[in-house]
Coordinates of C-alpha atoms and ligand atoms in Angstrom, one line a residue:
X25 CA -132.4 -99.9 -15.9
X26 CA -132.7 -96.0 -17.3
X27 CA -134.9 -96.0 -20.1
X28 CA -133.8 -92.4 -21.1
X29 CA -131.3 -92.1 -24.4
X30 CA -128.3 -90.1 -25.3
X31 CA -127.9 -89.2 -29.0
X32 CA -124.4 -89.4 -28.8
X33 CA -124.0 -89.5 -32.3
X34 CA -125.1 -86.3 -33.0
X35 CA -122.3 -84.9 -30.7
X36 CA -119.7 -86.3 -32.7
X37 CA -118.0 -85.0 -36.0
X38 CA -117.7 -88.3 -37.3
X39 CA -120.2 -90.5 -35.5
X40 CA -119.0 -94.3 -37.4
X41 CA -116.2 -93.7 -34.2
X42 CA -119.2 -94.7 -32.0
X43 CA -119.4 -98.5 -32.1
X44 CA -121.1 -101.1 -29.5
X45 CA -120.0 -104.0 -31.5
X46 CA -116.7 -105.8 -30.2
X47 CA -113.4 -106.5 -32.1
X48 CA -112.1 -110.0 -32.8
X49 CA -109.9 -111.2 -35.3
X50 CA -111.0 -107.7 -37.5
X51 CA -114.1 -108.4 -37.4
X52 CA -116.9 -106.1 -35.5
X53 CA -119.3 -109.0 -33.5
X54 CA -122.2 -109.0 -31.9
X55 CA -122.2 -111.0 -27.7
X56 CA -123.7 -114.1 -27.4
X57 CA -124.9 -112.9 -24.3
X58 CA -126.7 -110.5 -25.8
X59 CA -125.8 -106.5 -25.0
X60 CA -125.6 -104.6 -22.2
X61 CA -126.0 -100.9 -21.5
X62 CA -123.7 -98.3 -21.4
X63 CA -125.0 -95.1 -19.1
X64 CA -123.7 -91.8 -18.9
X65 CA -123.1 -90.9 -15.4
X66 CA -123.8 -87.5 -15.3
X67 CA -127.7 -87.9 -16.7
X68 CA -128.7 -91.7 -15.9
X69 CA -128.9 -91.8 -19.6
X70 CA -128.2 -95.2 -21.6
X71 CA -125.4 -93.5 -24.3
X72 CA -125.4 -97.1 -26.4
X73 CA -126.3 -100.5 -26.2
X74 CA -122.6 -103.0 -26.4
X75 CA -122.4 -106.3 -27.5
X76 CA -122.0 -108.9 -24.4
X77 CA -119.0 -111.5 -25.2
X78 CA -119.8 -115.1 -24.1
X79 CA -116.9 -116.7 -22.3
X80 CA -116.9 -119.1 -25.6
X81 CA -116.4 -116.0 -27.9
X82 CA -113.6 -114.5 -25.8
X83 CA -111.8 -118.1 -25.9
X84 CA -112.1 -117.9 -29.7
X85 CA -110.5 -114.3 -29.6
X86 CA -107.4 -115.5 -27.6
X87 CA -107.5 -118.4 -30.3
X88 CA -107.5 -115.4 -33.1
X89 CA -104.6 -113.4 -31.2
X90 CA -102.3 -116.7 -31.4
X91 CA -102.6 -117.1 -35.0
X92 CA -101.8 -113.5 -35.6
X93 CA -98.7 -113.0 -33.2
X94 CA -96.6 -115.5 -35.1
X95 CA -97.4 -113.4 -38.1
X96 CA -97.5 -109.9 -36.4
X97 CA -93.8 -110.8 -34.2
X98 CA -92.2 -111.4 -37.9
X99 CA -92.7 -107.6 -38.8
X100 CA -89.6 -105.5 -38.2
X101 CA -89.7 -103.2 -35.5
X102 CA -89.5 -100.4 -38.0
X103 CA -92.9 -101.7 -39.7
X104 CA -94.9 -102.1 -36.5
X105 CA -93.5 -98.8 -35.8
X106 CA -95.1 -97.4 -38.8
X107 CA -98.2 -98.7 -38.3
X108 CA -99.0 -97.4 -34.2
X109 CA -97.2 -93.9 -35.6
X110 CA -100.4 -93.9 -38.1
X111 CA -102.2 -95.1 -35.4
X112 CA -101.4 -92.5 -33.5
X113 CA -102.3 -90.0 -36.0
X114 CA -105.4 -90.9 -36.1
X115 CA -106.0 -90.7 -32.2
X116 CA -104.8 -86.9 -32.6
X117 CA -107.0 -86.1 -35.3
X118 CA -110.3 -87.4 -33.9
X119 CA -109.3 -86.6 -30.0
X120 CA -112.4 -84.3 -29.9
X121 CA -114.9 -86.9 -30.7
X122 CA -112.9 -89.3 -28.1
X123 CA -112.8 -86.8 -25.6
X124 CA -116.9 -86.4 -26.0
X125 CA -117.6 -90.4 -26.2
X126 CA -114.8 -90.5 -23.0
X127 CA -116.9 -87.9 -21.0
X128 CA -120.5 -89.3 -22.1
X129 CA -119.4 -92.5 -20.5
X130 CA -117.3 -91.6 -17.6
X131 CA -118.0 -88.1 -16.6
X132 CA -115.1 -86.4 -16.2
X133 CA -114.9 -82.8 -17.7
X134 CA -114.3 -82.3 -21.5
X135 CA -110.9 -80.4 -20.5
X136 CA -109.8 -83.3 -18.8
X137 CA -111.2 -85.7 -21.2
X138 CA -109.0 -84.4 -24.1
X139 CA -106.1 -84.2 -21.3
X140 CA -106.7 -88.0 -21.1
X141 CA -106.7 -88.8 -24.9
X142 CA -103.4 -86.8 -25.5
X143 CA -101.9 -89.1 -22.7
X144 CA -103.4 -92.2 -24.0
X145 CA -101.8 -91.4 -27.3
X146 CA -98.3 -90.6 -26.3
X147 CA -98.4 -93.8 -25.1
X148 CA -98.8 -95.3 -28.9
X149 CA -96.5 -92.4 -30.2
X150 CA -93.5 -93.5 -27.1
X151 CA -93.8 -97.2 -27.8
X152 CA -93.9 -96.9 -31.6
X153 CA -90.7 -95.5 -31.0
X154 CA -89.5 -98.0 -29.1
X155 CA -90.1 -100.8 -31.5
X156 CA -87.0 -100.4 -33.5
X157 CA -85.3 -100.5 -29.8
X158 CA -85.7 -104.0 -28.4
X159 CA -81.9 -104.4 -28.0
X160 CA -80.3 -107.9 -26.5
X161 CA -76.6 -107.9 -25.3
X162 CA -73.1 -109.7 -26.2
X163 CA -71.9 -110.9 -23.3
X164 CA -68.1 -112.4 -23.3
X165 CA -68.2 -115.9 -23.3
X166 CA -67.5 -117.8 -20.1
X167 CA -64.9 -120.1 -22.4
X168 CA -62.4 -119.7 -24.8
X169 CA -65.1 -121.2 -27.2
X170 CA -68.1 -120.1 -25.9
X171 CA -70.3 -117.2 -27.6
X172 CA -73.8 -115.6 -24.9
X173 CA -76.0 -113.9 -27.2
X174 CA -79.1 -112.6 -25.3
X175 CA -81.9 -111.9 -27.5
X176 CA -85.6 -110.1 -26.4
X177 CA -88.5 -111.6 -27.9
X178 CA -92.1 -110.8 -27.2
X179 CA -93.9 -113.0 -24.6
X180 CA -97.0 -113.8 -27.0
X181 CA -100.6 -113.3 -26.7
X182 CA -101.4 -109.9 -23.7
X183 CA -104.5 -110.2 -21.8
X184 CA -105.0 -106.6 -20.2
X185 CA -107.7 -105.9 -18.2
X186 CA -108.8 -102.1 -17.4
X187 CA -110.5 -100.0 -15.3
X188 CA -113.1 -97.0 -16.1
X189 CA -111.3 -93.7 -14.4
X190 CA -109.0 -93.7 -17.4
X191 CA -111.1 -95.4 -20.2
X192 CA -108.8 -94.0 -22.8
X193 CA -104.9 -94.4 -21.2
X194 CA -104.9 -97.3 -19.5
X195 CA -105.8 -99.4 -22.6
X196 CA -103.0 -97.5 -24.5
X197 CA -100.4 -97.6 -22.1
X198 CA -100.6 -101.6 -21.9
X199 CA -101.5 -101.9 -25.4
X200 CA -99.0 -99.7 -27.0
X201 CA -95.8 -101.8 -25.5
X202 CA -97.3 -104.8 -26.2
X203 CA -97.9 -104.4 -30.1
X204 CA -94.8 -102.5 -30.1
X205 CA -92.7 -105.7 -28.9
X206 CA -94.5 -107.7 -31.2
X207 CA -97.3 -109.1 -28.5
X208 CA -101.3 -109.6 -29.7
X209 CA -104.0 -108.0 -27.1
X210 CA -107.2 -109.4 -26.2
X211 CA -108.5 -106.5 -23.9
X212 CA -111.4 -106.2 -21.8
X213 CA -112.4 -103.3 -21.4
X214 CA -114.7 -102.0 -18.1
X215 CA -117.9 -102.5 -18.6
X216 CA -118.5 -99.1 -17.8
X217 CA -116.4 -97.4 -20.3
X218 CA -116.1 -99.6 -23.4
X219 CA -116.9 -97.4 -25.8
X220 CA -113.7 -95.3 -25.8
X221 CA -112.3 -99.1 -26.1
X222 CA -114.0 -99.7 -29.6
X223 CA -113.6 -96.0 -30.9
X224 CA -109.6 -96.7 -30.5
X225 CA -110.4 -99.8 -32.1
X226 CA -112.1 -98.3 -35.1
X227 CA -109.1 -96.2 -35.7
X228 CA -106.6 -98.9 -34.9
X229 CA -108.2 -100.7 -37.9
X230 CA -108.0 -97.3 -40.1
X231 CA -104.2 -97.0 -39.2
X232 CA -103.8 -100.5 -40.8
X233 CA -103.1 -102.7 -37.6
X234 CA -103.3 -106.5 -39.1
X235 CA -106.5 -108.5 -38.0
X236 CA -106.0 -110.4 -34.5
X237 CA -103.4 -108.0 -33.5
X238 CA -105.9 -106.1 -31.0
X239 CA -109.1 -107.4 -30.1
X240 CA -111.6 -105.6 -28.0
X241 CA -113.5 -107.7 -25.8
X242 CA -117.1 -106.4 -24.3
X243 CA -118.2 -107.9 -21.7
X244 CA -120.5 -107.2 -18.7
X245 CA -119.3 -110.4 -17.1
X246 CA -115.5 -109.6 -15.6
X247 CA -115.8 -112.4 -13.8
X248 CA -115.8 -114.8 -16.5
X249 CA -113.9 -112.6 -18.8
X250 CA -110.7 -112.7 -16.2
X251 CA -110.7 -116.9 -15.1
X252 CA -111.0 -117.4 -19.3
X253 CA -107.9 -115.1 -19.4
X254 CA -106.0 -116.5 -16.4
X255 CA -106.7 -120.2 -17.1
X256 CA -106.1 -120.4 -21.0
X257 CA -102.9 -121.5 -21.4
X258 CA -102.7 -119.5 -24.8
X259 CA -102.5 -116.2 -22.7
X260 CA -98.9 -115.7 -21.9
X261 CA -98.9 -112.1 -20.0
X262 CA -102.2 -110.4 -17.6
X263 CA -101.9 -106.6 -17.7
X264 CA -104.7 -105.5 -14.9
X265 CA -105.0 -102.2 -13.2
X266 CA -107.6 -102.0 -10.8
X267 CA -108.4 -102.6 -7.6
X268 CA -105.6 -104.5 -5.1
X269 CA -109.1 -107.0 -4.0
X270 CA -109.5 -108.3 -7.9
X271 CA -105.6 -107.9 -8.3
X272 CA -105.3 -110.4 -5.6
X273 CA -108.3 -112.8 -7.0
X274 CA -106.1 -112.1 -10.4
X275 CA -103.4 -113.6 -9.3
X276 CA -104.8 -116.3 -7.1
X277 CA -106.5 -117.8 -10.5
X278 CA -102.9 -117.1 -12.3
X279 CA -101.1 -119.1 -10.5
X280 CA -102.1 -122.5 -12.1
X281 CA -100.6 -121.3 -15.5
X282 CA -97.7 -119.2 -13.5
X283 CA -99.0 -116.7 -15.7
X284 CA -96.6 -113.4 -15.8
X285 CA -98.9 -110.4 -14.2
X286 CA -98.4 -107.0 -14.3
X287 CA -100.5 -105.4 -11.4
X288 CA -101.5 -101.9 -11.5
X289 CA -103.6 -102.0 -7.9
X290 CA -104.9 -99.3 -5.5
X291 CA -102.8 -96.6 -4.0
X292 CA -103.1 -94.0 -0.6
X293 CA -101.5 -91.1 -1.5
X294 CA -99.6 -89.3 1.2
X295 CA -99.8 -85.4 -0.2
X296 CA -97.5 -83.9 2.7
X297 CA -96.9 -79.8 3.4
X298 CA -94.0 -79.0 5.4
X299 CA -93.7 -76.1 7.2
X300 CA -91.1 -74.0 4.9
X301 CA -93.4 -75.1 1.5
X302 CA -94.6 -72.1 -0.6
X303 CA -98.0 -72.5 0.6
X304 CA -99.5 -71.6 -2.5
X305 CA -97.8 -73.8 -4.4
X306 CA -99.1 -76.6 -2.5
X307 CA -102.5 -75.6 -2.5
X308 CA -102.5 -75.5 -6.3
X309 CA -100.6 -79.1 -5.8
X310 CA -103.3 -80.5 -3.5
X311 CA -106.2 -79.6 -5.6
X312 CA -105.0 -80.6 -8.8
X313 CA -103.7 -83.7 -7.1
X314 CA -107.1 -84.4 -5.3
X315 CA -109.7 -83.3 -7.5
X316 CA -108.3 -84.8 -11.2
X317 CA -111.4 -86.5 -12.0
X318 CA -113.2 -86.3 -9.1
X319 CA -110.7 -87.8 -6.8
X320 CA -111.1 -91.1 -8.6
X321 CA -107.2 -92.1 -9.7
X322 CA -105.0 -94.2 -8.2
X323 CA -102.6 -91.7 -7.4
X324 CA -105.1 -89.2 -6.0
X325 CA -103.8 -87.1 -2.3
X326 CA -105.6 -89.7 0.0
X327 CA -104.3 -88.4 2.8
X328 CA -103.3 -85.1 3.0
X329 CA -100.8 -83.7 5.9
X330 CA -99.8 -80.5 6.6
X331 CA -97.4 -79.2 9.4
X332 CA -99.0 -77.8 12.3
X333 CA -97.8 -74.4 11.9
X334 CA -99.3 -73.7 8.8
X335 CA -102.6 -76.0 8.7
X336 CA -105.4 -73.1 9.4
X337 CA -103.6 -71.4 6.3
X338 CA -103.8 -74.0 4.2
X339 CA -107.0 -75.4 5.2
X340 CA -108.7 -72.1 4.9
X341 CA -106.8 -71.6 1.4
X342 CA -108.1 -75.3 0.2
X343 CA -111.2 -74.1 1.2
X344 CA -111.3 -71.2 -1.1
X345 CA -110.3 -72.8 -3.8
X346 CA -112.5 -75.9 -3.5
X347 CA -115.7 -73.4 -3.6
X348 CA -114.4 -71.8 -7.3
X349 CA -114.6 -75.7 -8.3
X350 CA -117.9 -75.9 -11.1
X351 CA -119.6 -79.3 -10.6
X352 CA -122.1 -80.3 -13.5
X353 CA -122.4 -82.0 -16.7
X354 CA -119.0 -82.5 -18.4
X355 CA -120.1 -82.1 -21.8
X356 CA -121.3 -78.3 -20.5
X357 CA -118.7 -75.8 -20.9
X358 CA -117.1 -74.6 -18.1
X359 CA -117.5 -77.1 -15.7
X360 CA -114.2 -78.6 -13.5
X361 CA -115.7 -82.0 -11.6
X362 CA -118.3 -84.1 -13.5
X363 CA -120.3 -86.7 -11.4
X364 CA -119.0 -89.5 -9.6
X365 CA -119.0 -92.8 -11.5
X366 CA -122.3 -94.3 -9.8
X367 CA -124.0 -94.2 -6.8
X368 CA -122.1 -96.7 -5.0
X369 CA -119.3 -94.4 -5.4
X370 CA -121.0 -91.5 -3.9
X371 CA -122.1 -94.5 -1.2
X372 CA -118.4 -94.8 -0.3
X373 CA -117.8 -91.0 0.2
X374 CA -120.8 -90.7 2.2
X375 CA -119.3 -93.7 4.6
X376 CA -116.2 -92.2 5.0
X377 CA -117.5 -88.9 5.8
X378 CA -119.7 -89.8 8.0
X379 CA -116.9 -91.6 10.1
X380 CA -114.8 -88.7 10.1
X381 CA -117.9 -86.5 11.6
X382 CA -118.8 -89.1 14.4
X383 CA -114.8 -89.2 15.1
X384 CA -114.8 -85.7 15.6
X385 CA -113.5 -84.5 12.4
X386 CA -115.2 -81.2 10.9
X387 CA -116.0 -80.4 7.4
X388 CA -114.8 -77.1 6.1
X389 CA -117.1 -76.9 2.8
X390 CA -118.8 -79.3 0.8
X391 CA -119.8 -83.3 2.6
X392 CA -122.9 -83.5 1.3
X393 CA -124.6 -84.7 -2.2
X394 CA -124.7 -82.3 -4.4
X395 CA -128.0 -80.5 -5.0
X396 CA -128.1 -81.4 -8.8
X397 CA -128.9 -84.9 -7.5
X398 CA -127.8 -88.1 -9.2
X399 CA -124.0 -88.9 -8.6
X400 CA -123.3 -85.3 -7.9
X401 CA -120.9 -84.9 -5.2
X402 CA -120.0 -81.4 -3.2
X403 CA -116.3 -81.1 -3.4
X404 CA -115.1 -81.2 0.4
X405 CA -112.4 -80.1 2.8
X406 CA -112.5 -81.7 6.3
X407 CA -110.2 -80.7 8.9
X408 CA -109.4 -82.7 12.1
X409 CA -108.7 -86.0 10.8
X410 CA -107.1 -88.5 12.2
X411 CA -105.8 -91.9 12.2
X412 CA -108.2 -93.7 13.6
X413 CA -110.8 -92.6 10.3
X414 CA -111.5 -95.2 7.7
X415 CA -110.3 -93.0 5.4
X416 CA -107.2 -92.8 6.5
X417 CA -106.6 -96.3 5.4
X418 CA -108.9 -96.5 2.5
X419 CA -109.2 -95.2 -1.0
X420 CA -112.2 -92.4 -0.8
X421 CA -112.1 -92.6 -5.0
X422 CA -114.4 -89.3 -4.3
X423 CA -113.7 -85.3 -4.0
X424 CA -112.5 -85.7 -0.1
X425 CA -109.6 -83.8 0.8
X426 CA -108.9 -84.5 4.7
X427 CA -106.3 -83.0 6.3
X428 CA -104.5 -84.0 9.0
X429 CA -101.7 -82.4 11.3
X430 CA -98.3 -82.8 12.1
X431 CA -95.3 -81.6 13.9
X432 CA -92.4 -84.0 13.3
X433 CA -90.9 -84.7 9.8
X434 CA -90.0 -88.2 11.3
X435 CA -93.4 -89.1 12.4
X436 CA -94.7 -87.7 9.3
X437 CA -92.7 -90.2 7.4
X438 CA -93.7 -93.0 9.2
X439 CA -97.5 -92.1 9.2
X440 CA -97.0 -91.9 5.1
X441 CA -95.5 -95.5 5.0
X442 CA -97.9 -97.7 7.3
X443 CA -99.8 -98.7 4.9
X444 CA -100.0 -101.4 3.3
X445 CA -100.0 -99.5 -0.5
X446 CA -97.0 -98.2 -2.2
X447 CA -98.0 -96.3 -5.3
X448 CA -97.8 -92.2 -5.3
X449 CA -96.8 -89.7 -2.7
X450 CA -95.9 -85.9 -3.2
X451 CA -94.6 -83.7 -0.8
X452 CA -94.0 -80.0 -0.8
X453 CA -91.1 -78.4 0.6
X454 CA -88.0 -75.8 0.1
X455 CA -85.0 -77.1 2.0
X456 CA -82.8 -79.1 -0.2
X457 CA -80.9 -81.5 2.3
X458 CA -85.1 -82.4 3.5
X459 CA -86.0 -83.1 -0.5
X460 CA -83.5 -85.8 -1.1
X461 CA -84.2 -87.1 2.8
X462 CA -87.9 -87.9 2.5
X463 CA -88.0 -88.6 -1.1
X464 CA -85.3 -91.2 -0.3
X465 CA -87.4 -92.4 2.9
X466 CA -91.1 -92.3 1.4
X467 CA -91.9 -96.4 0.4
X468 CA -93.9 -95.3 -2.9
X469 CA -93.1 -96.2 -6.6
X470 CA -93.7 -92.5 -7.5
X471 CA -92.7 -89.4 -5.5
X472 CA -93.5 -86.2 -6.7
X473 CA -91.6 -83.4 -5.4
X474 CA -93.2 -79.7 -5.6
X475 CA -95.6 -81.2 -8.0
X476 CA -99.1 -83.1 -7.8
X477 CA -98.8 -84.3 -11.1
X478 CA -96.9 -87.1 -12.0
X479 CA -98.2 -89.3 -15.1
X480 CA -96.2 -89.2 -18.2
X481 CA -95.2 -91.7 -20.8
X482 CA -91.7 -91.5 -20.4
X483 CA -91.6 -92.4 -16.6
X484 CA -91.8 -95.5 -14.8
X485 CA -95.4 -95.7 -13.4
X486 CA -95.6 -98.3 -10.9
X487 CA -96.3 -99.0 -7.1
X488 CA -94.4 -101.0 -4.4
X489 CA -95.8 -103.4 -1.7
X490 CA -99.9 -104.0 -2.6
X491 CA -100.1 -101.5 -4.9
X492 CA -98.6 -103.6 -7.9
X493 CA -96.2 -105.4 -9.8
X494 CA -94.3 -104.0 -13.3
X495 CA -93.8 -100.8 -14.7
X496 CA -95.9 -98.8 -17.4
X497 CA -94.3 -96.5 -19.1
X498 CA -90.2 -95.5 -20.0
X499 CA -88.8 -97.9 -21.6
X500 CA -89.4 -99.9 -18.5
X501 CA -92.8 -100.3 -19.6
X502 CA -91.4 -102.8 -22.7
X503 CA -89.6 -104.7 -20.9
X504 CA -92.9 -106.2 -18.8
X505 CA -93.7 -107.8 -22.6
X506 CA -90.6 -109.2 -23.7
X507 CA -88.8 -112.5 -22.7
X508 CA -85.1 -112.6 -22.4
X509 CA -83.8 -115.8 -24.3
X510 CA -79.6 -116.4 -23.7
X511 CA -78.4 -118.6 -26.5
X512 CA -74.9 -120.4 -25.3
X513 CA -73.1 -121.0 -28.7
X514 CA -69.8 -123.1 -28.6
X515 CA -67.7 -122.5 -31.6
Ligands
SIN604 C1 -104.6 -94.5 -12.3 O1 -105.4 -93.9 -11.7 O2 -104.4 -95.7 -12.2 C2 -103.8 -93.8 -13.4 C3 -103.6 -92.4 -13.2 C4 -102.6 -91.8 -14.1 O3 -102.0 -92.5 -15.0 O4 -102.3 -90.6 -14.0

């Protein structure tokens, strides 16, 4: 354990935003279990000390959220609405300090940081919105004397469990359609990242959000932290993005309360260049697309292909751009990839990269740690890959872009679909009649088109096959909270 200290506080214009304490019921609690450290991945520092829930405590807080959904589902949409707007407010005011506390704890570069927490709050602004929107339908009766009234109601207490690549966004954009629909959140937060959890918590509070409503729940236990949340029969709805491995152990342990999950697993991004692309375009695509956060999203380029008449271009471009990338501290100006999350991250590029060398795959630039030590990772290009690589069938979650050839836009297709993950693809490419053609044929949730950038709060965000179940996001994204209840009236 480091032994080293952070004085995060000092960093931050209003430091009470820093709290290790959890929320339950609107009260800030100390664990049962204790506390456990938070470190900032970028100096092995501990950044704060967070209270460690007991299963028993996180029992009481889904006990807590019951009592206040009856209450909290009685408010009009327009006054929940009022409330997330103010909460919202108050994420936009204090986004600098998040964006620091977001950075000390994950890594990822101040720029993006404050990228994230303007994306985690449009989620609150969007669903706010939405509140005063939960429309049901009239539907002409099936007799002369029969009225169908279909009414939306919220499905009751929300368990969402998060991951830390998005410490900020993935909270909000479970929690904001789920209080907007008149649902109560007990959230665990990764035990990596909670403190972005609480700060959004100490300003939920601020904005007025009723006790019970939103409880965050520190824990350095998931384990015990997920069977409490599938098991309880209190919990009506599991939000979880993370891995497809815990997804499936999710929903295994689910299955005894045939709880309603909405999955929000692993991806393997096909990122494809055809041959009449603008090249630069792409490039700017594929790095933006690859290196966001160090490679570690769901919806990173995994894979990248590029036709075979234009791969030394593109590879050699990659390459030049990849070596302008500034790898250091995120909190130091300037920099564009932060470290990796922890060393077993960096273990996983290493193992991938290694298998692509002894497969006979070359690297461009980068594939090595980088000399600053730690969780420091050289951003890389290798060239050569093929399909016989582990990491062309596994998340890398690391600064790895790997290109492979093709000729064919057939084979292409089919190489971008055997897998068994459906999340993101992108492709770049000119010809219109080929656009609608392989965005129609790509098997992915998302597809973007001329663009390696795809997240937004008014979109669907979702994957198909083992990359998920539900919607977050659009309007979509409040239907995954709400039950539809048909009321047969006879007259
Ligand atoms: C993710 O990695 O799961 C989310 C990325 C995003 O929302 O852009």
């Amino acid at each position: 354990m480091p032994d080293k200290r952070t004085n995060l506080q000092s960093l931050l214009r209003d430091s009470s935003l820093l709290e290790g304490r959890a929320y339950i019921d609107g009260n800030w609690v100390e664990g049962m279990n204790g506390t456990f450290s938070v470190v900032n991945p970028a100096r092995g520092d501990v950044i704060a000390d967070v209270a460690d829930l007991s299963r028993e405590q996180v029992g009481d807080a889904v006990k807590q959220a019951d009592v206040a959904q009856k209450e909290w589902a009685d408010w009009t949409g327009k006054e929940r609405s009022i409330v997330l707007r103010k909460w919202f407010q108050e994420i936009m005011e204090n986004a600098d300090d998040l964006a620091i506390i977001l950075t000390a704890e994950q890594g990822k570069p101040q720029v993006e940081a404050k990228g994230e927490i303007l994306y985690g709050a449009s989620f609150i602004e969007f669903f706010g919105e939405e509140a005063k929107r939960v429309y049901g339908e009239i539907i002409p009766g099936h007799q002369r004397d029969k009225r169908i009234h279909v009414l939306k109601q919220p499905i009751g207490v929300v368990a969402t469990i998060t991951p830390w690549n998005f410490p900020n966004a993935m909270i909000t954009r479970k929690i904001g359609p789920a209080l907007a629909s008149g649902c109560t959140v007990v959230a665990r937060p990764a035990a990596e990242t909670p403190l972005s959890a609480t700060a959004l918590a100490v300003l939920a509070e601020r904005a007025g959000l009723p006790k019970g409503v939103l409880n965050i729940l520190t824990s350095s236990n998931s384990s015990d932290v997920g069977k409490e949340f599938c098991t309880n029969p209190v919990v009506r709805k599991l939000s979880f993005t993370g891995s497809t491995e815990v997804g499936r152990l999710l929903l295994r342990q689910a299955s005894d309360n045939v709880l309603k999950c909405s999955m929000e697993l692993g991806g393997n991004a096909p990122f494809i260049v055809f041959e009449d692309a603008d090249l630069d375009a792409a490039v700017e695509g594929a790095m933006i697309c690859k290196f966001r956060n160090n490679g570690q999203t769901c919806v990173c380029a995994n894979r990248i292909y590029v036709h075979e008449n234009i791969y030394d271009q593109f590879a050699e471009k990659m390459k030049c751009a990849v070596e302008k990338l500034t790898v250091g501290d995120g909190l130091a100006d300037r920099i564009t990839i932060g470290p990796l999350i922890n060393h077993d991250a960096v273990d996983k590029v290493l193992e991938h990269l290694g298998d692509v060398e002894t497969k006979g795959g070359t690297v461009l630039t980068g594939g090595q740690r980088h000399s600053m030590g730690g969780n420091y990772f050289e951003p890389t290009v290798v060239t050569d890959v093929t399909h016989d690589m582990q990491i062309a069938h596994e998340e890398t979650f690391g600064p790895v872009a790997p290109l492979f050839k093709f000729q064919h836009e057939q084979d292409v297709i089919d190489r971008a679909n055997n897998t068994v993950f459906g999340l993101a693809a992108y492709f770049y490419a000119r010809d219109n009649a080929r656009i609608h053609r392989v965005s129609e044929a790509l098997e992915y949730g998302i597809v973007g088109v001329n663009t390696g950038i795809i997240s937004t709060e008014v979109a669907p965000f979702g994957g198909i096959k083992q990359s998920g179940l539900g919607r977050e996001g659009s309007w979509h994204g409040m239907e995954d909270y709400l039950e539809l209840k048909y009321i047969c009236l006879s007259i």
